[in-house]
Coordinates of C-alpha atoms in Angstrom, one line a residue:
M42 CA 0.1 0.1 0.0
A43 CA 1.4 3.4 -1.1
S44 CA 2.3 6.0 1.7
L45 CA 0.6 9.1 2.1
R46 CA 3.7 10.8 0.5
Q47 CA 3.7 8.5 -2.6
H48 CA -0.2 9.1 -2.9
C49 CA 0.4 12.8 -3.3
E50 CA 3.4 12.4 -5.6
Q51 CA 1.4 10.0 -8.1
R52 CA -1.6 12.6 -8.1
L53 CA 1.0 15.3 -8.8
A54 CA 2.4 13.6 -11.4
G55 CA -0.8 12.6 -13.2
L56 CA -2.2 16.3 -12.9
K57 CA 1.1 17.7 -14.6
A58 CA 0.6 15.6 -17.5
L59 CA -3.0 16.8 -17.7
R60 CA -2.0 20.6 -17.6
S61 CA 0.8 20.5 -20.1
D62 CA -1.4 20.8 -23.3
Y63 CA -2.1 24.4 -21.8
E64 CA 1.1 25.7 -20.6
S65 CA 2.3 27.2 -23.8
E66 CA -0.8 28.9 -24.6
W67 CA -0.9 30.6 -21.1
Q68 CA 2.6 31.7 -21.6
S69 CA 1.7 33.4 -24.7
I70 CA -1.5 35.0 -23.3
A71 CA 0.7 36.3 -20.3
R72 CA 3.2 37.8 -22.6
Y73 CA 0.7 40.0 -24.8
A74 CA -1.8 40.4 -22.4
Q75 CA -0.7 40.5 -18.7
P76 CA 3.1 40.0 -18.2
A77 CA 2.7 40.2 -14.4
R78 CA 0.5 37.1 -14.2
S79 CA 1.6 33.3 -14.3
R80 CA 4.7 31.7 -13.4
F81 CA 5.8 30.8 -16.9
L82 CA 7.7 34.1 -18.0
A83 CA 10.2 33.6 -15.2
G84 CA 10.9 30.2 -16.0
G85 CA 8.2 28.3 -14.2
R86 CA 9.1 29.2 -10.4
D87 CA 10.8 32.3 -8.7
K88 CA 14.5 32.6 -9.3
G89 CA 16.1 34.5 -6.5
G90 CA 12.9 36.1 -5.7
K91 CA 12.1 37.2 -9.1
R92 CA 8.4 37.0 -10.0
R93 CA 8.6 37.9 -13.6
A94 CA 10.8 38.6 -16.5
H95 CA 11.2 41.6 -18.5
N96 CA 9.0 41.5 -21.4
S97 CA 10.3 43.3 -24.3
R98 CA 8.1 42.0 -27.0
L99 CA 5.2 43.9 -25.8
L100 CA 4.8 47.2 -28.0
D101 CA 1.2 47.8 -27.5
P102 CA -0.7 47.6 -24.0
H103 CA -4.1 47.4 -25.5
G104 CA -4.7 44.0 -24.4
I105 CA -3.6 44.8 -21.0
E106 CA -6.2 47.5 -20.8
A107 CA -8.9 45.3 -22.4
F108 CA -8.6 42.7 -19.7
R109 CA -8.3 45.1 -17.0
T110 CA -11.7 46.3 -18.0
L111 CA -13.0 42.9 -17.9
T112 CA -11.5 42.1 -14.6
N113 CA -12.9 45.5 -13.0
G114 CA -16.4 45.0 -14.6
M115 CA -16.8 41.3 -13.4
M116 CA -15.5 42.5 -9.9
S117 CA -18.0 45.5 -9.7
G118 CA -20.8 43.4 -11.4
L119 CA -20.6 40.5 -9.2
T120 CA -18.8 40.9 -5.9
S121 CA -18.7 44.7 -5.2
S122 CA -17.8 45.5 -1.8
S123 CA -19.8 48.6 -1.7
R124 CA -23.3 47.2 -2.2
P125 CA -24.9 43.7 -1.3
W126 CA -24.1 40.8 -3.8
F127 CA -26.0 37.9 -1.7
K128 CA -28.7 37.5 0.6
L129 CA -29.7 34.6 2.8
R130 CA -32.8 32.5 2.9
L131 CA -34.0 29.5 4.7
G132 CA -34.1 26.2 2.8
D133 CA -37.7 26.0 3.4
P134 CA -39.6 29.2 2.0
A135 CA -42.4 28.7 4.4
M136 CA -40.1 29.2 7.5
D137 CA -39.1 32.6 6.2
E138 CA -42.4 33.6 7.4
E139 CA -41.7 32.8 11.1
A140 CA -41.4 35.6 13.6
G141 CA -37.8 37.0 13.7
A142 CA -36.8 34.9 10.7
R143 CA -36.1 37.7 8.4
A144 CA -34.4 39.8 11.2
W145 CA -32.0 36.9 12.0
L146 CA -31.1 36.5 8.5
G147 CA -30.5 39.9 7.9
Q148 CA -28.0 40.1 10.9
V149 CA -26.2 36.9 9.6
E150 CA -25.8 38.7 6.4
S151 CA -24.4 41.8 7.8
A152 CA -22.1 39.6 9.9
L153 CA -20.7 37.9 6.9
Y154 CA -20.2 41.2 4.9
G155 CA -18.1 42.6 7.7
F156 CA -16.1 39.3 8.1
L157 CA -15.4 39.4 4.4
A158 CA -14.6 42.9 4.5
R159 CA -11.8 42.2 7.2
T160 CA -10.2 39.7 5.3
N161 CA -8.5 40.1 1.7
F162 CA -11.3 38.2 0.0
Y163 CA -12.3 41.2 -2.2
S164 CA -8.6 41.5 -3.6
A165 CA -8.4 37.8 -4.2
A166 CA -11.7 38.0 -6.0
K167 CA -10.6 40.6 -8.4
A168 CA -7.3 38.7 -8.9
G169 CA -9.5 35.5 -9.6
Y170 CA -11.6 37.4 -12.2
A171 CA -8.4 38.4 -14.0
E172 CA -7.0 34.8 -14.2
M173 CA -10.2 33.3 -15.4
G174 CA -10.5 36.1 -18.2
L175 CA -6.9 35.5 -19.4
F176 CA -6.3 31.7 -18.6
G177 CA -9.9 30.2 -18.3
T178 CA -9.4 28.9 -14.6
E179 CA -8.7 30.8 -11.4
A180 CA -7.7 29.2 -8.0
C181 CA -8.0 30.3 -4.3
V182 CA -7.5 28.9 -1.0
M183 CA -9.4 30.3 2.0
V184 CA -7.8 29.4 5.4
D185 CA -8.6 30.1 9.0
H186 CA -6.4 33.0 10.6
A187 CA -6.4 33.7 14.5
E188 CA -6.0 37.5 14.0
H189 CA -8.0 38.3 10.6
G190 CA -10.3 35.6 10.9
A191 CA -9.6 34.2 7.3
V192 CA -7.0 34.8 4.7
C193 CA -7.4 34.0 0.9
H194 CA -4.4 32.9 -1.2
S195 CA -5.0 33.7 -4.7
L196 CA -3.0 31.6 -7.2
T197 CA -1.9 32.2 -10.8
A198 CA -1.7 30.2 -13.6
G199 CA 1.5 27.7 -13.4
E200 CA 1.5 27.2 -9.6
Y201 CA -1.5 24.9 -9.1
W202 CA -3.2 21.8 -10.6
I203 CA -6.9 20.8 -10.4
A204 CA -8.8 17.6 -11.0
L205 CA -12.6 16.9 -11.2
S206 CA -15.0 14.8 -9.3
D207 CA -17.7 12.5 -10.9
A208 CA -19.9 15.7 -10.7
M209 CA -17.6 17.3 -13.2
V210 CA -16.6 20.1 -10.6
P211 CA -13.1 20.7 -9.2
D212 CA -12.6 18.5 -6.2
T213 CA -8.7 18.4 -6.0
L214 CA -6.0 21.2 -5.8
I215 CA -2.5 20.6 -5.6
R216 CA -0.5 23.9 -5.4
I217 CA 3.2 25.3 -4.9
A218 CA 3.5 27.4 -2.0
P219 CA 6.9 29.2 -2.0
M220 CA 7.8 30.3 1.3
S221 CA 11.1 32.0 2.6
A222 CA 12.7 30.0 5.4
R223 CA 11.3 32.2 8.0
Q224 CA 7.7 32.0 6.7
A225 CA 8.0 28.1 6.6
V226 CA 9.4 27.9 10.4
Q227 CA 6.5 30.3 11.5
A228 CA 4.0 28.0 9.7
F229 CA 5.2 24.4 10.6
G230 CA 7.5 25.1 13.6
E231 CA 9.6 21.7 14.3
K232 CA 7.9 20.1 11.3
A233 CA 9.6 22.7 8.9
P234 CA 12.1 21.3 6.4
R235 CA 15.3 20.8 7.7
S236 CA 16.9 23.2 4.9
A237 CA 14.5 26.0 6.0
R238 CA 15.3 25.5 9.7
A239 CA 19.2 25.6 8.7
A240 CA 18.8 28.5 6.5
L241 CA 17.1 30.7 9.3
D242 CA 19.6 29.6 11.9
S243 CA 22.4 30.7 9.4
G244 CA 20.9 33.9 9.1
D245 CA 19.5 33.5 5.8
G246 CA 15.7 33.7 6.5
E247 CA 14.7 34.8 3.1
R248 CA 16.0 32.0 1.3
L249 CA 13.1 30.1 -0.8
V250 CA 11.6 26.8 0.1
E251 CA 9.1 25.2 -2.0
I252 CA 6.2 23.5 -0.3
H253 CA 3.7 21.6 -1.8
Q254 CA 0.1 21.3 -0.6
L255 CA -2.8 18.9 -1.6
I256 CA -6.3 19.5 -0.9
E257 CA -8.8 16.7 -1.5
R258 CA -11.9 14.9 -0.3
D259 CA -10.8 12.5 2.6
P260 CA -11.6 9.0 1.5
D261 CA -11.5 8.0 5.1
F262 CA -14.0 10.5 6.0
K263 CA -16.6 8.9 8.7
P264 CA -19.4 11.3 9.6
D265 CA -20.1 9.7 13.0
Q266 CA -16.4 10.8 14.0
G267 CA -16.6 14.5 12.7
A268 CA -15.0 15.7 15.8
R269 CA -11.6 14.0 15.0
I270 CA -9.3 15.9 12.7
D271 CA -8.5 12.9 10.6
S272 CA -12.2 12.4 9.7
K273 CA -13.0 15.9 8.1
P274 CA -14.7 15.7 4.7
W275 CA -11.7 17.6 3.2
R276 CA -8.1 16.9 3.9
S277 CA -4.7 19.1 3.5
I278 CA -1.5 17.4 3.0
Y279 CA 1.8 19.6 3.1
W280 CA 5.2 18.1 1.9
H281 CA 8.6 19.3 0.7
A282 CA 10.0 17.8 -2.3
E283 CA 13.5 17.4 -0.9
S284 CA 12.4 15.8 2.3
G285 CA 12.5 11.9 2.7
R286 CA 10.6 9.7 0.4
D287 CA 7.7 9.2 3.0
A288 CA 8.0 12.5 4.8
V289 CA 4.9 15.0 5.1
I290 CA 5.1 18.2 6.9
R291 CA 1.4 18.3 8.1
V292 CA -1.9 16.8 7.5
A293 CA -5.1 18.7 8.5
G294 CA -8.9 18.6 8.0
Y295 CA -11.6 20.8 6.7
D296 CA -15.2 21.0 7.5
E297 CA -16.2 22.5 4.2
Q298 CA -14.4 22.8 0.9
P299 CA -11.6 25.3 1.4
F300 CA -10.8 26.2 -2.2
W301 CA -12.7 27.4 -5.3
A302 CA -11.6 26.9 -8.9
P303 CA -14.0 28.1 -11.3
R304 CA -13.6 28.0 -15.0
W305 CA -14.8 30.6 -17.5
D306 CA -16.3 28.2 -20.0
V307 CA -15.8 24.3 -20.4
V308 CA -15.5 22.4 -23.4
G309 CA -16.9 18.7 -22.9
G310 CA -15.4 17.2 -20.2
D311 CA -12.2 19.0 -20.0
T312 CA -10.8 19.9 -16.6
W313 CA -9.2 23.1 -17.5
G314 CA -11.4 25.9 -18.7
V315 CA -11.4 28.1 -22.1
S316 CA -11.2 31.8 -21.8
P317 CA -11.6 35.1 -23.7
G318 CA -7.8 35.3 -23.5
M319 CA -7.3 32.3 -25.6
E320 CA -10.1 33.5 -28.2
A321 CA -8.4 36.8 -28.5
L322 CA -4.8 35.4 -28.6
P323 CA -4.6 35.8 -32.4
A324 CA -5.7 39.4 -32.3
L325 CA -3.1 40.0 -29.4
R326 CA -0.4 38.5 -31.8
E327 CA -1.3 40.5 -34.8
L328 CA -1.8 43.7 -32.9
Q329 CA 2.1 43.6 -31.9
M330 CA 3.1 42.6 -35.2
Q331 CA 1.2 45.4 -36.9
V332 CA 2.4 48.0 -34.3
K333 CA 6.1 46.9 -35.0
R334 CA 5.2 47.1 -38.9
R335 CA 3.9 50.7 -38.3
N336 CA 6.8 51.5 -36.2
E337 CA 9.1 50.5 -39.0
A338 CA 7.0 52.3 -41.7
I339 CA 7.6 55.6 -39.7
D340 CA 11.1 55.1 -39.1
Q341 CA 11.6 54.3 -42.9
M342 CA 9.8 57.6 -43.7
V343 CA 11.7 59.6 -41.2
K344 CA 15.3 57.8 -41.6
P345 CA 15.0 56.2 -45.1
E346 CA 17.9 54.0 -46.5
K347 CA 20.1 56.1 -48.5
V348 CA 22.8 55.3 -51.4
V349 CA 25.6 58.1 -51.5
K350 CA 28.9 58.4 -53.1
P351 CA 31.9 56.8 -51.6
G352 CA 33.4 58.8 -48.8
L353 CA 30.4 60.7 -48.0
R354 CA 28.7 60.0 -44.7
L355 CA 25.2 61.1 -43.7
T356 CA 24.0 60.7 -39.9
G357 CA 20.6 61.8 -40.6
E358 CA 20.6 64.0 -37.4
P359 CA 18.2 67.1 -37.6
G360 CA 20.2 70.5 -37.9
R361 CA 23.6 68.8 -38.8
T362 CA 25.5 70.3 -41.9
V363 CA 27.6 67.9 -43.9
S364 CA 30.4 69.4 -46.1
A365 CA 31.2 67.4 -49.3
A366 CA 33.3 68.4 -52.4
G367 CA 31.6 68.0 -55.8
F368 CA 28.1 66.9 -54.4
D369 CA 25.0 67.5 -56.3
R370 CA 21.3 66.4 -55.6
D371 CA 21.8 63.1 -57.5
S372 CA 24.6 62.3 -55.2
V373 CA 21.9 60.9 -52.7
L374 CA 19.5 58.3 -53.7
I375 CA 16.7 56.6 -51.7
P376 CA 15.9 53.2 -53.4
Y377 CA 12.8 52.1 -51.7
P378 CA 10.8 55.4 -50.8
M379 CA 8.0 54.6 -48.3
P380 CA 4.6 55.9 -49.5
Y381 CA 3.1 58.1 -46.8
Q382 CA -0.3 56.4 -47.2
A383 CA 1.5 53.1 -45.7
V384 CA 1.2 54.3 -42.0
A385 CA -2.5 54.9 -42.2
V386 CA -3.3 51.5 -43.8
I387 CA -1.5 49.9 -41.1
G388 CA -3.2 52.0 -38.7
E389 CA -6.6 50.8 -39.9
E390 CA -5.4 47.3 -39.3
I391 CA -4.3 48.2 -36.0
E392 CA -7.6 49.6 -34.9
K393 CA -9.3 46.1 -36.3
C394 CA -7.3 44.3 -34.1
R395 CA -8.1 46.5 -31.1
R396 CA -11.8 46.4 -31.9
Q397 CA -11.5 42.3 -32.1
I398 CA -9.7 42.4 -28.6
D399 CA -12.4 44.5 -27.1
G400 CA -15.3 42.2 -28.3
L401 CA -13.5 39.0 -27.3
S402 CA -12.6 40.3 -24.0
F403 CA -16.1 41.7 -23.3
A404 CA -14.3 45.1 -22.7
G405 CA -16.8 46.6 -25.3
L406 CA -19.7 45.4 -23.1
F407 CA -18.5 47.1 -19.8
N408 CA -17.6 50.4 -21.9
A409 CA -21.0 50.2 -23.9
I410 CA -21.8 53.7 -23.0
T411 CA -18.3 55.3 -23.1
N412 CA -17.7 53.6 -26.5
M413 CA -21.4 54.2 -28.0
R414 CA -21.3 55.7 -31.4
G415 CA -23.6 58.6 -32.4
V416 CA -24.7 61.6 -30.5
Q417 CA -24.5 61.6 -26.9
P418 CA -26.3 61.1 -24.6
R419 CA -28.6 58.5 -25.8
N420 CA -32.2 57.6 -24.7
M421 CA -31.8 55.5 -21.2
E422 CA -34.4 52.8 -22.5
E423 CA -32.1 52.3 -25.7
I424 CA -29.0 51.9 -23.5
A425 CA -30.7 49.5 -21.3
A426 CA -31.9 47.5 -24.1
R427 CA -28.6 47.3 -25.6
N428 CA -27.0 46.4 -22.5
E429 CA -29.4 43.5 -21.7
E430 CA -28.8 42.2 -25.1
K431 CA -25.2 42.0 -24.5
L432 CA -25.3 40.8 -21.0
T433 CA -27.1 37.7 -22.4
Q434 CA -23.6 36.5 -23.5
L435 CA -22.3 36.6 -19.9
G436 CA -25.0 34.6 -18.5
P437 CA -23.2 31.0 -18.8
V438 CA -20.2 32.7 -17.1
I439 CA -22.2 34.3 -14.2
E440 CA -23.7 30.7 -13.5
N441 CA -20.3 29.0 -13.3
V442 CA -18.9 31.8 -11.2
T443 CA -22.1 31.6 -8.8
R444 CA -21.7 27.9 -8.8
E445 CA -18.0 27.2 -8.4
K446 CA -16.9 30.2 -6.7
L447 CA -19.2 32.5 -4.8
S448 CA -21.5 29.8 -3.3
I449 CA -18.2 28.0 -2.0
A450 CA -16.7 31.3 -0.6
V451 CA -20.0 32.1 1.2
E452 CA -20.3 28.7 2.5
R453 CA -16.3 28.6 3.8
A454 CA -16.8 32.1 5.4
Y455 CA -20.1 30.9 7.2
G456 CA -18.5 27.8 8.6
I457 CA -15.5 29.7 10.0
M458 CA -17.6 32.3 11.6
A459 CA -20.0 29.6 12.9
R460 CA -17.1 27.6 14.8
G461 CA -15.7 30.9 16.0
Q462 CA -19.0 31.9 17.3
L463 CA -19.1 34.9 15.5
L464 CA -22.8 34.9 14.5
P465 CA -26.0 35.7 16.2
P466 CA -28.0 32.5 17.5
P467 CA -31.1 31.8 15.5
P468 CA -34.6 32.0 17.0
E469 CA -36.0 28.7 18.3
S470 CA -38.5 28.5 15.6
I471 CA -35.8 28.1 12.9
A472 CA -33.0 26.5 14.7
G473 CA -31.5 23.6 12.7
Q474 CA -33.0 25.1 9.2
A475 CA -30.9 24.8 6.0
I476 CA -29.9 28.3 4.8
D477 CA -29.7 29.0 1.0
V478 CA -27.8 31.8 -0.6
E479 CA -29.1 34.0 -3.3
F480 CA -26.9 36.2 -5.4
V481 CA -28.1 39.5 -6.0
S482 CA -25.3 41.4 -7.7
I483 CA -25.6 44.1 -10.5
L484 CA -24.8 41.7 -13.1
T485 CA -27.1 38.8 -11.7
Q486 CA -29.8 41.3 -11.3
M487 CA -29.5 42.5 -14.7
Q488 CA -29.7 38.9 -16.0
R489 CA -33.1 38.6 -14.1
A490 CA -34.2 42.0 -15.1
V491 CA -36.3 40.5 -18.1
G492 CA -38.6 38.8 -15.3
V493 CA -39.0 42.3 -13.9
D494 CA -39.9 43.7 -17.0
Q495 CA -42.6 40.9 -17.4
I496 CA -44.1 41.7 -14.2
E497 CA -44.3 45.5 -14.9
R498 CA -46.0 44.9 -18.2
T499 CA -48.6 42.3 -16.8
V500 CA -49.5 44.8 -14.1
G501 CA -49.9 47.5 -16.4
F502 CA -52.0 45.4 -18.8
I503 CA -54.2 44.3 -15.9
G504 CA -54.3 48.2 -14.6
G505 CA -55.6 49.0 -18.1
L506 CA -58.3 46.5 -18.1
A507 CA -59.5 47.5 -14.6
G508 CA -60.6 50.9 -15.9
A509 CA -63.3 49.1 -18.0
Q510 CA -63.9 46.0 -15.7
P511 CA -62.7 46.8 -12.2
E512 CA -63.5 43.3 -11.2
V513 CA -60.3 42.2 -13.1
I514 CA -58.2 43.1 -10.1
D515 CA -59.4 40.2 -8.1
K516 CA -57.3 38.2 -10.6
L517 CA -54.0 39.9 -9.3
D518 CA -52.4 38.2 -6.0
T519 CA -50.7 41.6 -4.8
D520 CA -48.8 39.8 -1.9
A521 CA -47.3 37.3 -4.3
L522 CA -46.6 39.9 -6.8
I523 CA -44.7 42.0 -4.0
D524 CA -42.6 39.2 -3.0
E525 CA -41.6 38.1 -6.7
F526 CA -40.8 41.6 -7.7
A527 CA -38.8 42.2 -4.6
S528 CA -36.9 38.9 -5.0
R529 CA -36.1 39.7 -8.6
A530 CA -34.9 43.2 -7.7
G531 CA -32.6 41.9 -4.9
V532 CA -34.4 43.9 -2.1
P533 CA -33.3 43.2 1.4
G534 CA -35.5 40.8 3.2
A535 CA -35.8 43.0 6.3
I536 CA -37.8 45.6 4.4
I537 CA -40.4 43.1 3.4
R538 CA -42.9 41.8 5.9
G539 CA -43.7 38.1 6.4
A540 CA -47.1 36.7 5.8
A541 CA -47.8 36.2 9.7
D542 CA -46.9 39.9 10.3
V543 CA -49.0 40.9 7.4
A544 CA -51.7 38.8 8.4
A545 CA -51.7 40.4 12.2
L546 CA -51.4 43.9 10.8
R547 CA -54.4 43.4 8.6
A548 CA -56.5 41.8 11.4
Q549 CA -55.6 44.7 13.7
R550 CA -56.7 47.3 11.0
A551 CA -59.8 45.4 10.4
E552 CA -60.7 45.5 14.1
A553 CA -60.1 49.3 14.5
E554 CA -62.2 49.9 11.4
Q555 CA -65.1 47.6 12.9
A556 CA -64.9 49.4 16.2
A557 CA -65.0 52.9 14.5
Q558 CA -67.8 51.5 12.3
Q559 CA -69.8 50.5 15.3
Q560 CA -69.1 53.8 17.1
A561 CA -70.3 55.6 14.0
Q562 CA -73.6 53.5 14.0
M563 CA -74.2 54.1 17.7
A564 CA -73.7 57.9 17.3
Q565 CA -76.3 57.9 14.3
I566 CA -78.8 55.6 16.7
M567 CA -78.2 57.9 19.6
V568 CA -79.1 61.2 17.6
G569 CA -82.1 59.6 15.9
A570 CA -83.4 58.0 19.1
G571 CA -83.1 61.1 21.1
G572 CA -85.2 63.1 18.6
G573 CA -87.8 60.1 18.4
A574 CA -88.0 59.7 22.3
E575 CA -88.8 63.4 22.8
A576 CA -91.5 63.4 20.2
S577 CA -93.2 60.3 21.4
G578 CA -92.7 60.7 25.2
V579 CA -90.9 57.3 25.3
G580 CA -88.3 57.1 28.0
V581 CA -85.3 55.0 28.0
P582 CA -84.7 52.9 31.2
L583 CA -81.2 52.8 32.4
D584 CA -79.6 50.7 35.0
P585 CA -79.7 53.0 38.0
T586 CA -76.6 51.5 39.2
G587 CA -74.9 52.7 36.2
G588 CA -74.0 49.3 34.8
G589 CA -75.8 47.6 31.7
D590 CA -75.6 48.5 28.2
P591 CA -77.2 52.3 27.4
A592 CA -76.9 51.4 23.6
G593 CA -78.8 48.2 24.0
A594 CA -81.5 49.5 26.3
L595 CA -82.0 52.3 23.8
M596 CA -82.2 50.0 20.8
Q597 CA -84.8 47.9 23.0
A598 CA -86.9 51.0 23.7
L599 CA -87.1 51.8 20.2
G600 CA -88.1 48.2 19.4
V601 CA -85.1 47.6 17.1
A602 CA -83.5 45.1 19.2

């Protein structure tokens, strides 16, 4: 039976072979669109602390600008820290109407938002969107931290490997965690690699040590032994490649999936995703080539190649005077004059490449108003219609991000807070109920805006019919209408009353209206009875002790009760 260390090495070897088909393409994307990302431009690993190599091939930064727009647009549209992007609800919708349920869910939401803001989650999320747009896949690990609550380790292409489960979602992550000797000793103590401890003792605490980590489902997990570290649903194994053959540094467990690895898009059963960066790579290459040709054409126009008489030396420097004997205008010949139209022709090709890059990277979508042609400003309805049409292209991507990233991140943060007793206790009526997460970000709401428009059109249609036939209003369930509209619009649950609260409020209002109506009727009867009794001489017998019901006695005297 293979040891735990051998198991890790075998899995790593298999995943390396699986990833090798993508590495050359990732390297090209990084070179032309974002040299700061990936670990390929520096030879695949850090060399002397050098995170990236100098990129002298990049002549036009438009690719960087386009994918920066995509990254910022995805970040602002899906997980903006300045506005709500998720809300909680109970797994059983009927339980949402229990007393205190909505208020408690609102408190938990606020606690989760505050917890994520204290961590580096938002910066890691932004880096992840850049990875997805460029390379098709991102990876991030969220671990507990005593001071900050949690820390997110955002990974870049080239320093991790993933594998899929039978459900075709990532369930295995192997990553390279380069640490300084000082960091390794801080993290693992006496379990740190011997080379790291020796380097720290010798004063070389910044020497890099390459640590590997495997995160996977624990095959030995036993739900009835959840209190034991070695029976958690997920396990983490750290090892050092240069240590002994069977040596591991640390084995730990997680109660929920500690990492996420969403893909932009997937072809068939592929493990790694495909990205806008892959689709835009031909245009990125051509852009650099055309810019190089344009610069060469300009140089040829400004400093053309010349044929001169022997002994005559021309420098081409402006303002310089060259003296020569027996010189005439035919002594200098330009054999290949560059047409001035060439620069404009190449410029058109450059603009074509830029438009292709903007379209393939969705930068044109997030700059829809800025780059809109024609007279500004346009009608807001026209802008909304155009944006809705373009946003349908992002629908599958948003679903992938929601399923493979955001839901895992919120569940992980909730689990860390629950174990740290950082959440308010639930009301007794909903204790033990499952909690679902609904995402209400800007992009998600715009995807669902079609449903809101349908609701508005339906209500407007019914309102128009009600002018001729008022009874058609009975067909409209206004309570269900408000709940559905608020759900699609992402309204916080705290501002919508539950069914029980609404029923109690309506009952109280009905009782008050009934009491007011009875008092009004009594006043009318008293006025009428007083006039009639005076005219007929009929007295109204009252209880001499002050008790009884004067209104009832009056009605009896009048023969109406």
